[in-house]
Structure formats: C-alpha cells, structure tokens
Coordinates of C-alpha atoms in Angstrom, one line a residue:
X1 CA 4.9 23.6 -19.5
X2 CA 6.0 21.6 -16.5
X3 CA 9.3 19.8 -16.7
X4 CA 9.2 16.0 -16.9
X5 CA 10.7 14.0 -14.0
X6 CA 14.0 12.2 -14.5
X7 CA 12.1 8.9 -14.6
X8 CA 8.8 9.0 -16.3
X9 CA 6.8 5.9 -15.2
X10 CA 4.4 6.5 -18.2
X11 CA 7.3 5.8 -20.6
X12 CA 8.5 2.3 -21.3
X13 CA 11.8 1.6 -19.5
X14 CA 13.8 -1.4 -20.5
X15 CA 14.3 -3.6 -17.4
X16 CA 17.5 -4.1 -15.6
X17 CA 17.4 -7.7 -14.3
X18 CA 20.8 -7.6 -12.7
X19 CA 19.5 -5.0 -10.2
X20 CA 17.0 -7.5 -8.6
X21 CA 17.6 -9.4 -5.4
X22 CA 16.6 -12.6 -7.2
X23 CA 19.2 -12.1 -9.9
X24 CA 21.9 -11.6 -7.3
X25 CA 20.8 -14.7 -5.4
X26 CA 21.0 -16.8 -8.5
X27 CA 24.4 -15.4 -9.7
X28 CA 25.9 -15.8 -6.2
X29 CA 24.9 -19.4 -5.7
X30 CA 24.2 -21.3 -8.9
X31 CA 27.7 -22.7 -9.3
X32 CA 27.9 -23.9 -5.7
X33 CA 24.4 -25.5 -6.1
X34 CA 25.6 -27.7 -9.0
X35 CA 28.8 -28.7 -7.0
X36 CA 27.0 -29.7 -3.8
X37 CA 23.8 -31.2 -5.3
X38 CA 24.7 -34.8 -5.1
X39 CA 25.9 -34.5 -1.5
X40 CA 23.2 -32.2 -0.2
X41 CA 20.0 -32.5 -2.3
X42 CA 20.1 -35.7 -4.4
X43 CA 18.3 -37.7 -1.8
X44 CA 15.6 -35.1 -1.4
X45 CA 15.1 -33.9 -5.0
X46 CA 16.5 -36.6 -7.2
X47 CA 19.4 -36.5 -9.8
X48 CA 20.8 -33.2 -11.0
X49 CA 19.4 -32.3 -14.4
X50 CA 21.9 -30.8 -16.8
X51 CA 19.2 -28.8 -18.4
X52 CA 18.9 -26.7 -15.2
X53 CA 22.3 -25.1 -15.9
X54 CA 21.2 -24.2 -19.4
X55 CA 18.2 -22.5 -18.0
X56 CA 20.3 -20.6 -15.4
X57 CA 22.9 -19.4 -17.9
X58 CA 20.1 -18.3 -20.3
X59 CA 18.5 -16.4 -17.4
X60 CA 21.7 -14.7 -16.4
X61 CA 22.1 -13.5 -20.0
X62 CA 18.5 -12.4 -20.4
X63 CA 18.2 -8.7 -21.0
X64 CA 22.0 -8.4 -21.5
X65 CA 22.9 -6.3 -24.6
X66 CA 26.1 -8.2 -25.0
X67 CA 24.2 -11.2 -26.3
X68 CA 22.2 -9.4 -29.0
X69 CA 19.5 -6.8 -29.3
X70 CA 17.0 -5.1 -31.5
X71 CA 17.4 -1.5 -32.6
X72 CA 14.1 0.5 -32.0
X73 CA 13.9 3.9 -33.6
X74 CA 11.3 6.7 -33.7
X75 CA 10.1 7.4 -37.3
X76 CA 9.5 11.1 -36.4
X77 CA 12.4 12.4 -34.4
X78 CA 15.0 9.6 -34.8
X79 CA 15.3 8.8 -31.1
X80 CA 16.6 5.3 -30.7
X81 CA 17.2 2.7 -28.0
X82 CA 18.4 -0.9 -27.9
X83 CA 16.2 -3.8 -26.7
X84 CA 18.1 -6.8 -25.4
X85 CA 17.0 -10.3 -26.3
X86 CA 15.0 -12.3 -23.7
X87 CA 15.7 -15.9 -22.5
X88 CA 12.1 -17.2 -22.7
X89 CA 12.8 -19.6 -19.8
X90 CA 9.7 -20.9 -18.0
X91 CA 9.3 -20.7 -14.2
X92 CA 12.7 -19.3 -13.7
X93 CA 12.9 -15.9 -15.5
X94 CA 10.2 -13.8 -13.9
X95 CA 10.0 -11.4 -16.8
X96 CA 9.8 -14.0 -19.6
X97 CA 7.4 -16.2 -17.7
X98 CA 5.1 -13.2 -17.1
X99 CA 5.0 -12.5 -20.8
X100 CA 4.2 -16.2 -21.4
X101 CA 1.3 -15.9 -18.9
X102 CA -0.2 -12.9 -20.7
X103 CA 0.3 -14.5 -24.1
X104 CA -1.2 -17.8 -23.0
X105 CA -4.3 -16.0 -21.6
X106 CA -4.8 -14.2 -24.9
X107 CA -4.3 -17.2 -27.0
X108 CA -6.6 -19.5 -25.0
X109 CA -9.5 -17.0 -25.0
X110 CA -9.0 -16.2 -28.7
X111 CA -8.2 -19.6 -30.2
X112 CA -9.4 -22.3 -28.0
X113 CA -12.3 -21.5 -25.6
X114 CA -15.8 -21.0 -26.9
X115 CA -18.6 -18.7 -25.7
X116 CA -20.0 -21.1 -23.1
X117 CA -19.9 -21.3 -19.3
X118 CA -16.8 -22.7 -17.5
X119 CA -15.7 -23.8 -14.1
X120 CA -12.3 -24.2 -12.5
X121 CA -11.4 -27.7 -11.4
X122 CA -8.4 -28.4 -9.0
X123 CA -7.1 -31.9 -8.4
X124 CA -4.6 -32.7 -5.6
X125 CA -3.0 -35.9 -4.4
X126 CA -1.7 -37.0 -0.9
X127 CA 1.8 -36.3 0.3
X128 CA 2.7 -40.0 0.2
X129 CA 2.5 -40.1 -3.6
X130 CA 4.1 -36.8 -4.5
X131 CA 7.7 -38.1 -4.4
X132 CA 7.1 -40.3 -7.4
X133 CA 6.2 -37.2 -9.5
X134 CA 9.4 -35.4 -8.3
X135 CA 11.7 -38.2 -9.4
X136 CA 9.8 -39.0 -12.6
X137 CA 8.3 -35.9 -14.3
X138 CA 6.8 -38.0 -17.1
X139 CA 4.1 -39.1 -14.6
X140 CA 2.8 -35.5 -14.6
X141 CA 1.3 -36.0 -18.1
X142 CA -0.3 -39.2 -16.9
X143 CA -1.7 -37.4 -13.8
X144 CA -3.3 -35.0 -16.2
X145 CA -4.9 -37.8 -18.1
X146 CA -6.3 -39.2 -14.9
X147 CA -8.0 -35.9 -14.2
X148 CA -9.4 -35.8 -17.7
X149 CA -10.9 -39.3 -17.4
X150 CA -12.8 -38.1 -14.3
X151 CA -14.0 -34.9 -16.0
X152 CA -15.2 -36.5 -19.2
X153 CA -16.8 -39.5 -17.5
X154 CA -18.8 -37.3 -15.2
X155 CA -19.8 -34.6 -17.7
X156 CA -20.8 -37.1 -20.4
X157 CA -23.0 -38.9 -17.9
X158 CA -25.1 -35.8 -17.5
X159 CA -25.9 -35.5 -21.2
X160 CA -28.2 -38.0 -23.1
X161 CA -26.2 -37.6 -26.4
X162 CA -23.5 -40.4 -26.7
X163 CA -21.5 -38.2 -29.0
X164 CA -21.4 -35.3 -26.6
X165 CA -17.9 -34.2 -25.5
X166 CA -16.7 -31.6 -22.9
X167 CA -13.6 -29.5 -23.3
X168 CA -10.8 -28.8 -20.9
X169 CA -7.4 -27.1 -20.6
X170 CA -5.4 -28.8 -17.8
X171 CA -2.3 -27.2 -16.4
X172 CA 0.2 -28.9 -14.1
X173 CA 1.6 -27.0 -11.1
X174 CA 4.3 -28.7 -9.1
X175 CA 4.7 -26.1 -6.4
X176 CA 3.2 -24.9 -3.1
X177 CA 3.3 -21.5 -1.5
X178 CA 6.9 -21.9 -0.3
X179 CA 8.2 -23.8 -3.3
X180 CA 7.5 -27.2 -1.6
X181 CA 6.9 -30.0 -4.1
X182 CA 3.2 -30.3 -4.4
X183 CA 2.1 -31.6 -7.8
X184 CA -1.6 -30.7 -8.6
X185 CA -3.7 -29.8 -11.5
X186 CA -5.7 -26.6 -12.4
X187 CA -8.2 -27.0 -15.2
X188 CA -10.5 -24.7 -17.1
X189 CA -13.5 -27.0 -17.9
X190 CA -16.6 -26.4 -20.0
X191 CA -19.6 -26.5 -17.6
X192 CA -21.3 -29.1 -19.8
X193 CA -20.8 -30.8 -23.1
X194 CA -20.7 -29.8 -26.8
X195 CA -23.2 -31.7 -28.8
X196 CA -22.8 -33.0 -32.3
X197 CA -25.5 -30.6 -33.7
X198 CA -23.4 -27.6 -32.6
X199 CA -25.3 -26.8 -29.4
X200 CA -24.0 -26.9 -25.8
X201 CA -25.8 -28.4 -22.9
X202 CA -24.9 -27.4 -19.3
X203 CA -24.4 -29.9 -16.5
X204 CA -26.3 -30.2 -13.2
X205 CA -24.9 -29.9 -9.6
X206 CA -21.7 -31.9 -9.0
X207 CA -21.3 -34.8 -6.5
X208 CA -17.9 -34.0 -5.0
X209 CA -17.5 -37.2 -3.0
X210 CA -18.0 -39.4 -6.1
X211 CA -15.5 -37.3 -8.1
X212 CA -12.8 -37.6 -5.4
X213 CA -13.2 -41.3 -5.2
X214 CA -13.0 -41.6 -9.0
X215 CA -9.9 -39.5 -9.1
X216 CA -8.3 -41.7 -6.4
X217 CA -9.1 -44.8 -8.3
X218 CA -7.6 -43.4 -11.6
X219 CA -4.3 -42.3 -9.9
X220 CA -3.7 -45.5 -7.9
X221 CA -4.4 -47.6 -11.0
X222 CA -2.0 -45.5 -13.1
X223 CA 0.8 -45.6 -10.5
X224 CA 0.4 -49.4 -10.1
X225 CA 0.6 -49.8 -13.9
X226 CA 3.8 -47.7 -13.9
X227 CA 5.4 -49.9 -11.3
X228 CA 5.5 -47.2 -8.6
X229 CA 3.2 -48.8 -6.0
X230 CA 1.9 -52.3 -5.4
X231 CA -1.3 -53.8 -4.0
X232 CA -0.1 -53.5 -0.4
X233 CA 0.4 -49.8 -0.6
X234 CA -3.0 -49.4 -2.4
X235 CA -4.8 -51.4 0.3
X236 CA -3.1 -49.4 3.0
X237 CA -4.1 -46.1 1.4
X238 CA -7.7 -47.2 0.8
X239 CA -8.0 -47.8 4.6
X240 CA -7.2 -44.2 5.4
X241 CA -10.1 -42.2 6.9
X242 CA -9.0 -39.2 4.9
X243 CA -7.6 -40.3 1.5
X244 CA -5.5 -37.1 0.8
X245 CA -7.1 -36.9 -2.6
X246 CA -9.2 -33.9 -3.4
X247 CA -11.3 -32.5 -6.2
X248 CA -12.3 -28.8 -6.0
X249 CA -14.8 -27.2 -8.3
X250 CA -15.2 -23.4 -8.4
X251 CA -18.2 -21.3 -9.2
X252 CA -19.5 -21.0 -12.7
X253 CA -18.0 -18.4 -15.0
X254 CA -20.6 -17.1 -17.3
X255 CA -19.9 -16.6 -21.0
X256 CA -19.9 -12.8 -20.8
X257 CA -17.4 -12.7 -17.9
X258 CA -14.4 -12.4 -20.1
X259 CA -12.3 -10.7 -17.3
X260 CA -12.9 -13.6 -14.9
X261 CA -12.1 -16.2 -17.5
X262 CA -9.0 -14.3 -18.6
X263 CA -7.8 -14.0 -15.0
X264 CA -8.3 -17.8 -14.5
X265 CA -6.4 -18.6 -17.7
X266 CA -3.4 -16.6 -16.5
X267 CA -3.6 -18.0 -13.0
X268 CA -3.4 -21.7 -14.0
X269 CA 0.1 -21.1 -15.5
X270 CA 1.3 -18.6 -13.0
X271 CA 5.0 -18.5 -12.0
X272 CA 6.1 -20.6 -9.1
X273 CA 7.4 -17.7 -7.1
X274 CA 7.2 -13.9 -6.9
X275 CA 10.1 -11.5 -6.8
X276 CA 8.1 -9.0 -4.9
X277 CA 7.7 -11.4 -2.0
X278 CA 11.5 -12.3 -1.8
X279 CA 14.2 -10.6 0.3
X280 CA 17.8 -11.8 -0.3
X281 CA 20.3 -11.2 2.4
X282 CA 23.9 -11.9 1.1
X283 CA 26.5 -13.6 3.1
X284 CA 29.0 -11.4 5.0
X285 CA 32.6 -12.1 4.4
X286 CA 33.6 -10.8 7.7
X287 CA 31.8 -13.5 9.7
X288 CA 30.2 -16.9 9.3
X289 CA 26.7 -15.7 8.5
X290 CA 25.3 -17.5 5.5
X291 CA 23.2 -16.0 2.8
X292 CA 19.4 -16.1 3.5
X293 CA 16.2 -15.8 1.5
X294 CA 13.1 -14.5 3.3
X295 CA 10.0 -15.4 1.5
X296 CA 6.4 -14.3 2.2
X297 CA 3.3 -16.3 1.5
X298 CA 0.8 -15.3 -1.2
X299 CA -1.7 -14.2 1.4
X300 CA 1.1 -12.1 3.2
X301 CA 0.2 -13.8 6.5
X302 CA 3.3 -15.9 7.0
X303 CA 7.1 -15.8 6.2
X304 CA 9.9 -18.3 6.2
X305 CA 13.6 -18.0 6.2
X306 CA 15.7 -20.3 4.0
X307 CA 19.4 -20.8 3.5
X308 CA 19.8 -19.2 0.1
X309 CA 21.2 -22.4 -1.4
X310 CA 18.3 -24.5 0.0
X311 CA 15.8 -22.0 -1.5
X312 CA 17.5 -22.1 -4.9
X313 CA 17.5 -26.0 -4.7
X314 CA 13.8 -26.0 -4.2
X315 CA 13.2 -23.6 -7.1
X316 CA 15.1 -25.5 -9.7
X317 CA 13.0 -28.6 -9.1
X318 CA 10.1 -26.8 -10.7
X319 CA 11.9 -26.0 -13.9
X320 CA 10.1 -28.0 -16.7
X321 CA 12.4 -30.2 -18.8
X322 CA 13.1 -29.1 -22.4
X323 CA 10.0 -29.5 -24.6
X324 CA 8.0 -30.6 -21.6
X325 CA 4.3 -29.7 -21.9
X326 CA 2.8 -28.2 -18.7
X327 CA -0.6 -27.5 -20.3
X328 CA -2.7 -30.0 -22.2
X329 CA -6.0 -29.8 -24.1
X330 CA -8.7 -32.5 -24.1
X331 CA -12.0 -33.3 -25.7
X332 CA -13.5 -30.5 -27.7
X333 CA -10.4 -28.3 -27.1
X334 CA -7.8 -30.9 -28.1
X335 CA -5.4 -30.1 -30.9
X336 CA -6.9 -32.9 -33.0
X337 CA -10.5 -31.7 -32.6
X338 CA -9.7 -28.1 -33.3
X339 CA -7.7 -29.1 -36.4
X340 CA -10.5 -31.2 -37.7
X341 CA -13.1 -28.4 -37.2
X342 CA -10.9 -25.8 -38.9
X343 CA -10.3 -28.2 -41.8
X344 CA -14.1 -28.6 -42.2
X345 CA -14.7 -24.8 -41.7
X346 CA -16.8 -25.7 -38.6
X347 CA -14.8 -24.1 -35.9
X348 CA -17.1 -21.0 -35.7
X349 CA -20.3 -22.9 -35.1
X350 CA -20.1 -21.7 -31.5
X351 CA -18.7 -18.1 -31.3
X352 CA -15.4 -17.6 -29.6
X353 CA -15.2 -15.4 -26.5
X354 CA -13.1 -12.8 -28.2
X355 CA -12.7 -12.0 -31.9
X356 CA -9.7 -13.7 -33.4
X357 CA -7.8 -10.7 -34.7
X358 CA -4.4 -12.2 -34.7
X359 CA -2.9 -15.5 -35.8
X360 CA -0.9 -17.6 -33.3
X361 CA 2.4 -16.6 -35.0
X362 CA 1.5 -12.9 -34.9
X363 CA 0.6 -13.1 -31.2
X364 CA 3.9 -14.7 -30.4
X365 CA 5.9 -12.0 -32.2
X366 CA 3.9 -9.1 -30.9
X367 CA 6.1 -8.4 -27.8
X368 CA 5.2 -4.8 -27.7
X369 CA 1.5 -5.5 -27.1
X370 CA 2.4 -8.0 -24.3
X371 CA 4.7 -5.5 -22.6
X372 CA 1.9 -2.9 -22.8
X373 CA -0.6 -5.3 -21.1
X374 CA 1.9 -6.2 -18.4
X375 CA 3.2 -2.7 -17.6
X376 CA 0.4 -0.6 -19.0
X377 CA 2.8 1.4 -21.2
X378 CA 3.6 1.2 -24.9
X379 CA 7.3 0.5 -25.6
X380 CA 6.8 1.7 -29.2
X381 CA 5.8 5.3 -28.1
X382 CA 8.8 7.6 -28.4
X383 CA 9.7 9.1 -25.0
X384 CA 11.0 12.3 -26.8
X385 CA 8.2 13.2 -29.2
X386 CA 5.4 10.6 -28.5
X387 CA 5.8 9.5 -32.1
X388 CA 5.6 5.9 -33.3
X389 CA 8.7 3.8 -33.0
X390 CA 9.5 0.6 -34.8
X391 CA 12.2 -2.2 -34.8
X392 CA 14.6 -1.3 -37.6
X393 CA 17.1 -4.2 -37.2
X394 CA 18.1 -7.3 -35.2
X395 CA 21.8 -7.4 -34.2
X396 CA 23.2 -10.8 -33.2
X397 CA 26.7 -10.7 -34.8
X398 CA 29.3 -10.6 -32.0
X399 CA 31.6 -8.2 -33.7
X400 CA 28.9 -5.7 -34.6
X401 CA 27.5 -6.0 -31.0
X402 CA 30.9 -5.1 -29.6
X403 CA 31.4 -2.2 -32.0
X404 CA 28.0 -0.7 -31.2
X405 CA 28.3 -1.1 -27.4
X406 CA 31.8 0.3 -27.3
X407 CA 30.6 3.3 -29.3
X408 CA 27.9 3.8 -26.8
X409 CA 30.2 3.2 -23.8
X410 CA 28.1 0.2 -22.8
X411 CA 30.6 -2.5 -23.4
X412 CA 31.7 -4.6 -20.4
X413 CA 33.5 -7.9 -20.2
X414 CA 31.0 -10.4 -19.0
X415 CA 31.4 -13.3 -16.6
X416 CA 29.2 -15.0 -14.0
X417 CA 31.6 -15.0 -11.1
X418 CA 29.8 -14.0 -7.9
X419 CA 30.0 -10.2 -7.6
X420 CA 31.4 -8.4 -4.6
X421 CA 28.7 -8.1 -2.0
X422 CA 27.6 -4.5 -1.6
X423 CA 26.2 -3.2 1.7
X424 CA 22.4 -3.3 1.6
X425 CA 19.9 -1.9 4.1
X426 CA 18.3 -4.6 6.2
X427 CA 16.0 -3.7 9.0
X428 CA 16.7 -5.0 12.5
X429 CA 15.3 -8.6 12.7
X430 CA 14.0 -10.5 15.6
X431 CA 13.9 -14.2 14.9
X432 CA 11.4 -16.7 16.3
X433 CA 11.4 -20.4 15.9
X434 CA 9.2 -21.9 13.1
X435 CA 7.8 -25.2 14.3
X436 CA 5.9 -25.7 11.1
X437 CA 9.0 -25.7 8.9
X438 CA 10.6 -29.0 8.0
X439 CA 14.1 -28.4 9.2
X440 CA 14.5 -28.1 12.9
X441 CA 16.0 -24.8 14.1
X442 CA 14.5 -22.8 11.3
X443 CA 13.6 -19.2 12.2
X444 CA 11.2 -16.6 11.1
X445 CA 12.1 -12.9 11.3
X446 CA 9.6 -10.5 12.9
X447 CA 9.7 -6.9 11.6
X448 CA 6.1 -5.7 11.3
X449 CA 7.0 -2.2 10.2
X450 CA 9.1 -3.5 7.3
X451 CA 6.2 -5.7 6.0
X452 CA 3.4 -3.2 6.5

C-alpha cells in the first residue's frame, strides 16, 4: 500500500487565513487607514463608517481558534480536530463570502425560482451619477426599484392578462474590475409572466433602445425626488448623444439548464475582489519604498499597481452597511408573494427547478455541505480511517478555550499590531507608465513569466 503524502489534497484541511497576502495587507494597514481617512479619502469616498472597523476586526479574528471553535470527532477511530468560528462578513472575508455565494445559489434555485425560462438583465448608469450612490448607500435600494419598474412594465405589456406578473431577483454590485466605484444591477428575470391560472407565458424579442430610455427616465426622476439633481442637470444629461445608461439582456436560459442558472445565481452576488489575482508587496523598513498591491483584471489582460493603503480604501467602500440588503426579490418572487402562496398551499403549482430537500434554516447550518461544494472535499470524512465525523461540542467560553489550546500547544497571545515583515520572493519588475489609471505617475509592472 502506497504511503500518503504529507498533505493530502483529498482531505479537508482547515484554512489558515493569516498566511494569505490579503490578510497581511489588511493587518498591516487597517489602523493607518482609519487614522488618515479624513485627510486622504473623505473627499473621494465620503465619511468614514464606524461599521468598517467592526468588519475588519471580525475578519482578522475569522478562523482564529482563540475566539471559539467546534470540536469535530470521528465516531469510529476517535480522531478529532478543532474548527474555528467564521466571521460571516460580506465582500471582505473571501472565505465567508464564498460560502454565502454557494448558499445563496442553492437557496435561490431551491426556494425561489420556478421551472421556467430566465434571462440575465444588467442595468448601468453614467459616471456623473455614481457619486450620489457612493455618499448615500440608501439610494441603491431605490436604484433597484427603478430597474424593477422597467422590467415589470415591459414584460406585463407583452401578456394580455392584466393580472400577469413577472418575477425577478435583483442584486446590487458597487464595484468595477479594479474596485472602482461602479454601482450597477444584475438581475435574474423570468423570461415572461406568471398568469393567475398557474401557467407561464414567455415574452417576445426585446426592444433595447426603449428599455434604456425607460431606465434613464426612472433613475433621473428618482434622483430628482431625492434632491440629488435638479432640472438643469436633467436637461443637460438628456442632451448627451450617449446617455451613459445601459440595459443589457443575456440569452435565454432554458428551464432544464440548471447548471447555467446556478452559475448565474452565484455570479450576481460574487465577491468584489479575488485573492488569487492579488499580489501584496510589503514596505521595506530599510528604505522609503511603500507597500504595494498589484491587482490583475478578471480577464487577466491588464494589471494595475496601487499604494496598499489606496487599494484598501477602495475595498472598504464596497462593504455593505449592517443589515443592508444587496439582493431584492420582486413580483412573483417577492417575499410577500411567496408567503401568500405557501399559506394557500399554492407554491407548487409550477414545479421548482430543484427538489426542496432542505429548509432554509437547515441550509444555513449545513456548513459541511457548503465546504464540500466549494473545495470538492468532505470535512466530515475522517482523514485517518475515512469514517464519519460529527460536531460533538461548541466551545465559546474563554477559560475553556485557553485551557484546551494550551494543552494542545496552540495558545498564543493575540494582538493586531502589524507583524514584522518577512522577506518574500518577488520577481524582478519592470515598470511602465499607466496612462489609463486615474492618478498620474501610476505604474504597471511587466513580468510576463511570473503571470504566465
């Protein structure tokens, strides 16, 4: 029998967030970011939100055994390991947000969407108006309502039944490829309307120009009502040859294409950045070189170099406020409509795409299944005997935590002071000027072999 390797990639390995470049970047610069925010970033990104520090501290403690853990034990051989608590922060903790993405995709397909065709809709606004949504995040909910008004007006106009209603799940994304502020909407929309008799009628070909103009009207009307713009600004924007508003509609996703619909469901709430496309270069104490972040675009065709503090400042602007909804449901998929149908035992008139085997509460608690879908391994399979493991206790009492970790030689006094910078391998870089980047003098490194 062949010996196993020291690190078996088919066995669940608890993550070590502190080893990532992203963690080191956050830990090294978050305190300085708060201190210099008013002087350096307030004019660009608005007031500092105190909730940001809560998110950062929660992230820095995520996966740390010192703040509590679950004991997981094999029922057959007795092998045991400790599973640290997670922070569950959105758009800041890569691990927790990825679990949320998978969980949302499962829940949407199982509990909300029906076995009908769908299309992806994307709504975007001109740069001139984006600043209002940066300074006032409450406008994002109203932007979502503007999109829904366009969707429902058009789709209902294609069906003769006055009681017909479409369904949509609309997600807000505030970020572009390099974390620039770009509020836009991604929606999963039924390609037609649900009729009162329980049937579904599809819609004909879309008229994109009319939809774009309708969305422009809704947004300008909303911003005027909120006191953000006046008639002079509206008149000026209506005179533009290219309005800057856009409505994109993707190809139809057929009811039997569960993979395509699941991928779309996960995409619309994707994280605002990727750790895999980030390189962090710490500052050197021996000279005046500041810390840098090198970030690669999603298509891998371009890269930009940021001062690490500037990159982190961009990132925190995309953290949702506490209890802020980033996904909303409308029409046939609204919470009210789904609740009324369930109360009347009428929610199964149109079959769901996937069998509803789990309740919402069970889905939220089943972390093992989510981990397995993300990493394609089962954390409840014993690495020693391949037997079944289970959670036997939850430890959150500080004295017991300290006693167990000291017994296992895992105890360490925690603090969030920036650690000593360790030497890291960085390839030789050749810098070229980036004329497309906002700040003059910005440079892009060229090292093709490193990125190949």
